[in-house]
């Protein structure tokens, strides 16, 4: 089986956490490093959430904490969507057994990529701040990155994108511009994939709840994460789409484009020009039924899984304090 060497840069976040639940167990991934960034929630909160997932699922991966704010601006979090603790209806404990490594996200990424063979792919699930800082401080590392897969953007010119601004890009448009200008081949998985094409219906979400313990955990997050602005109840799979693109690219239809981003008048507004020689591969469609069947299969692999007793006792102890 071909394994993809990856760094996952994330801002957990309900959708990030749901993505990580599957990605951290995926035998197709060789995860070299997990890094966190401020975005959906403050970076300390997101880092705690990631460490808690390692506790809860009894996993061990190196975690490096990243940027506390955007490179050149202060932007709001999305706590109104993900809730104060960042995990929707699920409340994690304040303390975790796992801890971050001593290096910052930028230095840890630089070390891991430098020691690699030019085959480690960053998957960016949040704002691009860590990547922008990495390329600014260590521009020599650009040549060691074969491609970057990222979730974000609402590009002009593609049907179904009325506002052209997504949270991840808006949160640090200057950092995203640095990534665009690096020349590294990019795969852009816009939020449209998870919100309008590969979303989970209300019935599907209740089916997840009743599948197994992991499904019940996902439902506990989802129950306060229903997508806003739609006539039906749905859950977006934004970050999961980006990860699944890497392991199952045949599920997506893509077009080559060049992308620009506004950093002045409408910060974070992205535009695309269709260009067969473009260095950005834009996902424009997904095979919805096959995507959902794949998620079913991944969830059922947890049918005999039991959560760490130590993790659950930490939650109980934390609740008792409050």
Short mmCIF file of C-alpha atoms in Angstrom, two decimals:
data_model
loop_
_atom_site.label_atom_id
_atom_site.label_comp_id
_atom_site.label_asym_id
_atom_site.label_seq_id
_atom_site.Cartn_x
_atom_site.Cartn_y
_atom_site.Cartn_z
CA UNK A 1 0.00 0.00 0.00
CA UNK A 2 1.32 3.42 -0.93
CA UNK A 3 1.65 5.66 2.11
CA UNK A 4 1.55 9.43 1.92
CA UNK A 5 3.96 11.22 4.24
CA UNK A 6 2.12 14.23 5.64
CA UNK A 7 2.14 17.10 8.09
CA UNK A 8 -1.36 18.06 9.22
CA UNK A 9 -1.72 21.74 10.14
CA UNK A 10 -5.02 22.29 11.93
CA UNK A 11 -7.21 24.58 14.07
CA UNK A 12 -9.54 22.14 15.90
CA UNK A 13 -12.59 23.01 15.43
CA UNK A 14 -15.42 20.53 15.00
CA UNK A 15 -14.73 19.84 11.33
CA UNK A 16 -10.97 19.52 11.99
CA UNK A 17 -11.59 17.11 14.86
CA UNK A 18 -13.97 14.99 12.80
CA UNK A 19 -11.36 14.86 10.03
CA UNK A 20 -8.60 13.90 12.48
CA UNK A 21 -10.65 11.05 13.95
CA UNK A 22 -10.38 9.31 10.58
CA UNK A 23 -7.03 10.63 9.35
CA UNK A 24 -5.10 9.63 12.49
CA UNK A 25 -6.12 5.99 11.95
CA UNK A 26 -5.70 5.96 8.17
CA UNK A 27 -3.15 3.34 7.09
CA UNK A 28 -2.57 5.30 3.88
CA UNK A 29 -1.07 8.17 5.87
CA UNK A 30 2.37 8.34 7.44
CA UNK A 31 1.85 11.32 9.75
CA UNK A 32 5.18 12.95 10.56
CA UNK A 33 3.87 15.91 12.55
CA UNK A 34 0.70 17.62 13.76
CA UNK A 35 0.73 21.40 14.12
CA UNK A 36 -1.86 23.85 15.40
CA UNK A 37 -2.78 27.40 14.47
CA UNK A 38 -5.25 30.03 15.65
CA UNK A 39 -8.41 29.96 13.59
CA UNK A 40 -11.67 28.33 14.58
CA UNK A 41 -10.59 28.84 18.19
CA UNK A 42 -7.54 30.34 19.88
CA UNK A 43 -4.44 28.27 19.32
CA UNK A 44 -4.17 27.18 22.97
CA UNK A 45 -7.73 25.87 22.87
CA UNK A 46 -7.22 24.13 19.55
CA UNK A 47 -3.98 22.59 20.76
CA UNK A 48 -5.70 21.30 23.89
CA UNK A 49 -8.41 19.78 21.69
CA UNK A 50 -5.86 18.00 19.52
CA UNK A 51 -3.96 16.67 22.53
CA UNK A 52 -7.24 15.48 24.03
CA UNK A 53 -8.02 13.52 20.86
CA UNK A 54 -4.67 11.76 21.22
CA UNK A 55 -5.57 10.99 24.84
CA UNK A 56 -9.10 9.87 24.03
CA UNK A 57 -8.07 7.59 21.17
CA UNK A 58 -4.83 6.44 22.82
CA UNK A 59 -2.60 7.66 19.98
CA UNK A 60 0.90 9.11 19.91
CA UNK A 61 1.95 11.73 17.37
CA UNK A 62 4.23 14.75 17.86
CA UNK A 63 2.24 17.97 18.24
CA UNK A 64 3.76 21.45 17.86
CA UNK A 65 1.84 24.60 18.76
CA UNK A 66 1.83 27.33 16.13
CA UNK A 67 0.81 30.91 15.54
CA UNK A 68 -1.38 32.69 18.07
CA UNK A 69 -2.59 35.26 15.53
CA UNK A 70 -2.41 36.11 11.84
CA UNK A 71 0.82 37.50 10.41
CA UNK A 72 -0.26 41.13 10.00
CA UNK A 73 -3.77 41.46 11.41
CA UNK A 74 -6.05 40.42 14.23
CA UNK A 75 -9.01 38.33 13.12
CA UNK A 76 -11.89 36.85 15.10
CA UNK A 77 -12.23 33.16 15.86
CA UNK A 78 -15.28 31.12 14.85
CA UNK A 79 -16.33 30.26 18.40
CA UNK A 80 -19.88 31.27 17.48
CA UNK A 81 -19.91 28.26 15.15
CA UNK A 82 -17.67 25.77 16.99
CA UNK A 83 -18.62 26.88 20.53
CA UNK A 84 -16.21 28.27 23.12
CA UNK A 85 -14.27 25.04 23.61
CA UNK A 86 -14.15 24.40 19.88
CA UNK A 87 -15.75 20.95 19.88
CA UNK A 88 -19.41 21.82 19.47
CA UNK A 89 -21.59 20.03 22.01
CA UNK A 90 -18.69 18.02 23.42
CA UNK A 91 -16.74 19.53 26.32
CA UNK A 92 -13.16 18.27 26.63
CA UNK A 93 -11.18 18.40 29.90
CA UNK A 94 -8.93 21.38 30.56
CA UNK A 95 -5.85 19.20 31.12
CA UNK A 96 -4.38 16.55 28.84
CA UNK A 97 -1.97 13.68 29.30
CA UNK A 98 -0.24 14.34 25.98
CA UNK A 99 1.86 17.50 25.72
CA UNK A 100 3.30 19.56 22.87
CA UNK A 101 6.91 19.19 21.82
CA UNK A 102 9.33 21.99 22.70
CA UNK A 103 9.74 23.30 19.13
CA UNK A 104 7.28 25.79 17.66
CA UNK A 105 5.20 24.66 14.71
CA UNK A 106 7.40 26.58 12.27
CA UNK A 107 10.66 25.10 13.55
CA UNK A 108 9.18 21.62 13.86
CA UNK A 109 7.87 21.77 10.28
CA UNK A 110 11.22 23.03 9.06
CA UNK A 111 13.04 20.16 10.78
CA UNK A 112 10.69 17.46 9.54
CA UNK A 113 10.63 18.77 5.96
CA UNK A 114 14.41 19.26 5.91
CA UNK A 115 15.00 15.70 7.00
CA UNK A 116 12.54 14.36 4.42
CA UNK A 117 13.18 13.44 0.81
CA UNK A 118 10.97 16.07 -0.74
CA UNK A 119 7.94 13.80 -0.41
CA UNK A 120 6.19 15.16 2.69
CA UNK A 121 2.86 16.84 1.90
CA UNK A 122 1.42 19.50 4.21
CA UNK A 123 -2.35 19.27 4.61
CA UNK A 124 -3.52 22.71 5.76
CA UNK A 125 -6.94 22.58 7.42
CA UNK A 126 -6.91 26.08 8.95
CA UNK A 127 -5.51 29.53 8.15
CA UNK A 128 -2.14 29.53 6.38
CA UNK A 129 -0.29 31.46 9.11
CA UNK A 130 2.17 28.71 10.00
CA UNK A 131 3.02 28.12 6.35
CA UNK A 132 3.43 31.85 5.68
CA UNK A 133 5.77 32.18 8.66
CA UNK A 134 7.71 29.08 7.60
CA UNK A 135 8.29 30.35 4.06
CA UNK A 136 9.23 33.82 5.31
CA UNK A 137 11.75 32.55 7.85
CA UNK A 138 13.03 29.53 5.91
CA UNK A 139 12.49 30.16 2.18
CA UNK A 140 14.92 27.34 1.37
CA UNK A 141 12.32 24.80 2.51
CA UNK A 142 10.00 25.63 -0.39
CA UNK A 143 11.96 23.37 -2.71
CA UNK A 144 11.41 20.41 -0.35
CA UNK A 145 7.60 20.54 -0.56
CA UNK A 146 6.08 18.57 -3.46
CA UNK A 147 2.57 20.02 -3.03
CA UNK A 148 0.18 21.42 -0.44
CA UNK A 149 -3.43 20.35 -0.03
CA UNK A 150 -5.58 22.92 1.73
CA UNK A 151 -9.19 23.53 2.67
CA UNK A 152 -10.49 27.01 2.00
CA UNK A 153 -11.47 29.57 -0.57
CA UNK A 154 -14.67 30.47 -2.35
CA UNK A 155 -13.32 31.29 -5.78
CA UNK A 156 -15.01 33.63 -8.20
CA UNK A 157 -16.00 32.09 -11.49
CA UNK A 158 -17.14 28.73 -10.17
CA UNK A 159 -20.90 28.06 -9.92
CA UNK A 160 -22.13 27.86 -6.35
CA UNK A 161 -19.73 30.40 -4.83
CA UNK A 162 -21.74 33.57 -4.22
CA UNK A 163 -19.57 35.34 -1.63
CA UNK A 164 -15.99 34.45 -2.68
CA UNK A 165 -14.69 34.64 0.90
CA UNK A 166 -13.99 31.71 3.21
CA UNK A 167 -13.02 31.75 6.87
CA UNK A 168 -9.60 30.13 6.49
CA UNK A 169 -8.40 32.53 3.80
CA UNK A 170 -9.98 35.61 5.38
CA UNK A 171 -8.28 34.78 8.71
CA UNK A 172 -4.81 35.39 7.20
CA UNK A 173 -4.92 36.48 3.55
CA UNK A 174 -1.31 37.71 3.65
CA UNK A 175 -0.08 34.26 4.67
CA UNK A 176 -2.17 32.66 1.94
CA UNK A 177 -0.64 35.02 -0.62
CA UNK A 178 2.84 33.92 0.49
CA UNK A 179 1.80 30.31 -0.08
CA UNK A 180 0.35 31.16 -3.50
CA UNK A 181 3.48 33.06 -4.51
CA UNK A 182 5.77 30.20 -3.42
CA UNK A 183 5.07 28.39 -6.68
CA UNK A 184 4.46 25.10 -4.88
CA UNK A 185 1.76 23.02 -6.62
CA UNK A 186 -1.45 23.43 -4.63
CA UNK A 187 -4.70 21.51 -4.32
CA UNK A 188 -7.52 23.83 -3.28
CA UNK A 189 -10.52 22.14 -1.66
CA UNK A 190 -12.98 25.01 -1.18
CA UNK A 191 -15.54 25.07 1.60
CA UNK A 192 -18.20 24.47 -1.05
CA UNK A 193 -17.16 20.79 -1.13
CA UNK A 194 -18.13 20.18 2.48
CA UNK A 195 -21.07 22.56 2.73
CA UNK A 196 -22.94 22.05 -0.51
CA UNK A 197 -21.71 18.81 -2.05
CA UNK A 198 -20.45 16.29 0.54
CA UNK A 199 -22.49 17.44 3.53
CA UNK A 200 -24.14 15.05 5.98
CA UNK A 201 -27.94 15.05 6.13
CA UNK A 202 -29.83 15.08 9.44
CA UNK A 203 -30.79 11.40 9.01
CA UNK A 204 -27.20 10.48 8.25
CA UNK A 205 -25.97 12.27 11.38
CA UNK A 206 -28.41 10.35 13.58
CA UNK A 207 -27.29 7.16 11.87
CA UNK A 208 -23.71 8.05 12.84
CA UNK A 209 -24.81 8.50 16.45
CA UNK A 210 -26.19 4.97 16.61
CA UNK A 211 -23.29 3.23 14.82
CA UNK A 212 -20.70 2.85 17.61
CA UNK A 213 -18.89 4.76 20.38
CA UNK A 214 -16.93 6.87 17.92
CA UNK A 215 -20.12 7.76 16.07
CA UNK A 216 -21.71 8.82 19.35
CA UNK A 217 -18.68 11.02 20.05
CA UNK A 218 -18.94 12.65 16.62
CA UNK A 219 -22.65 13.25 17.15
CA UNK A 220 -21.98 14.94 20.48
CA UNK A 221 -19.90 17.52 18.59
CA UNK A 222 -22.25 17.77 15.62
CA UNK A 223 -25.33 18.42 17.74
CA UNK A 224 -24.29 22.07 18.16
CA UNK A 225 -22.63 22.43 14.76
CA UNK A 226 -25.54 22.36 12.31
CA UNK A 227 -24.72 24.47 9.28
CA UNK A 228 -26.28 27.91 9.26
CA UNK A 229 -28.19 29.47 6.37
CA UNK A 230 -29.71 26.31 4.86
CA UNK A 231 -33.36 25.23 4.87
CA UNK A 232 -32.40 21.73 6.01
CA UNK A 233 -30.26 20.50 8.91
CA UNK A 234 -26.83 19.49 7.63
CA UNK A 235 -23.26 19.04 8.82
CA UNK A 236 -20.37 20.29 6.69
CA UNK A 237 -17.42 17.97 6.00
CA UNK A 238 -15.01 20.68 4.84
CA UNK A 239 -11.73 19.41 6.31
CA UNK A 240 -12.55 15.76 5.77
CA UNK A 241 -12.90 16.50 2.05
CA UNK A 242 -9.34 17.87 1.94
CA UNK A 243 -7.91 14.76 3.61
CA UNK A 244 -9.99 12.37 1.50
CA UNK A 245 -8.80 14.12 -1.66
CA UNK A 246 -5.27 12.90 -0.91
CA UNK A 247 -6.22 9.27 -0.31
CA UNK A 248 -9.10 9.02 -2.82
CA UNK A 249 -8.57 11.68 -5.52
CA UNK A 250 -10.76 9.73 -7.97
CA UNK A 251 -13.82 10.84 -5.98
CA UNK A 252 -13.27 14.45 -7.02
CA UNK A 253 -13.49 16.36 -10.27
CA UNK A 254 -10.77 18.99 -10.57
CA UNK A 255 -9.76 21.83 -12.87
CA UNK A 256 -6.45 23.65 -13.15
CA UNK A 257 -6.55 27.30 -12.23
CA UNK A 258 -4.48 30.26 -11.14
CA UNK A 259 -5.63 31.88 -7.90
CA UNK A 260 -5.26 35.40 -6.56
CA UNK A 261 -6.30 36.74 -3.17
CA UNK A 262 -7.34 40.23 -2.12
CA UNK A 263 -5.43 41.51 0.92
CA UNK A 264 -6.74 45.10 0.83
CA UNK A 265 -10.31 46.00 -0.16
CA UNK A 266 -11.97 42.66 0.69
CA UNK A 267 -9.34 40.68 2.62
CA UNK A 268 -9.56 36.99 1.89
CA UNK A 269 -11.57 37.29 -1.30
CA UNK A 270 -10.25 34.74 -3.78
CA UNK A 271 -10.46 34.74 -7.55
CA UNK A 272 -9.66 31.98 -10.02
CA UNK A 273 -8.76 31.99 -13.67
CA UNK A 274 -9.16 28.67 -15.44
CA UNK A 275 -5.79 27.80 -16.97
CA UNK A 276 -4.75 24.33 -18.13
CA UNK A 277 -1.22 25.19 -16.99
CA UNK A 278 -2.29 26.64 -13.65
CA UNK A 279 -0.30 25.58 -10.58
CA UNK A 280 -3.46 25.19 -8.47
CA UNK A 281 -5.72 22.16 -8.83
CA UNK A 282 -9.22 23.20 -7.78
CA UNK A 283 -11.79 20.59 -6.74
CA UNK A 284 -15.12 21.51 -8.34
CA UNK A 285 -17.24 18.40 -7.71
CA UNK A 286 -17.33 15.22 -5.62
CA UNK A 287 -19.00 11.85 -6.10
CA UNK A 288 -21.30 12.29 -3.15
CA UNK A 289 -22.68 8.76 -2.73
CA UNK A 290 -19.25 7.15 -2.97
CA UNK A 291 -17.87 9.72 -0.54
CA UNK A 292 -20.57 8.88 2.02
CA UNK A 293 -20.08 5.13 1.55
CA UNK A 294 -16.38 5.61 2.21
CA UNK A 295 -17.16 7.50 5.42
CA UNK A 296 -19.53 4.69 6.45
CA UNK A 297 -16.79 2.15 5.92
CA UNK A 298 -14.30 4.20 7.93
CA UNK A 299 -16.74 4.65 10.81
CA UNK A 300 -17.55 0.93 10.96
CA UNK A 301 -13.87 0.15 11.45
CA UNK A 302 -14.42 1.53 14.96
CA UNK A 303 -17.22 -0.96 15.78
CA UNK A 304 -15.10 -2.74 18.41
CA UNK A 305 -13.21 0.36 19.52
CA UNK A 306 -13.35 1.42 23.17
CA UNK A 307 -12.19 4.79 24.41
CA UNK A 308 -9.31 5.16 26.83
CA UNK A 309 -10.59 4.85 30.41
CA UNK A 310 -7.94 7.34 31.50
CA UNK A 311 -9.26 9.95 29.06
CA UNK A 312 -12.84 9.46 30.22
CA UNK A 313 -11.82 9.69 33.88
CA UNK A 314 -10.10 13.02 33.17
CA UNK A 315 -13.36 14.38 31.76
CA UNK A 316 -15.30 13.14 34.78
CA UNK A 317 -12.75 14.68 37.15
CA UNK A 318 -12.91 17.97 35.26
CA UNK A 319 -16.72 17.97 35.40
CA UNK A 320 -16.61 17.28 39.14
CA UNK A 321 -14.45 20.37 39.67
CA UNK A 322 -17.03 22.51 37.92
#
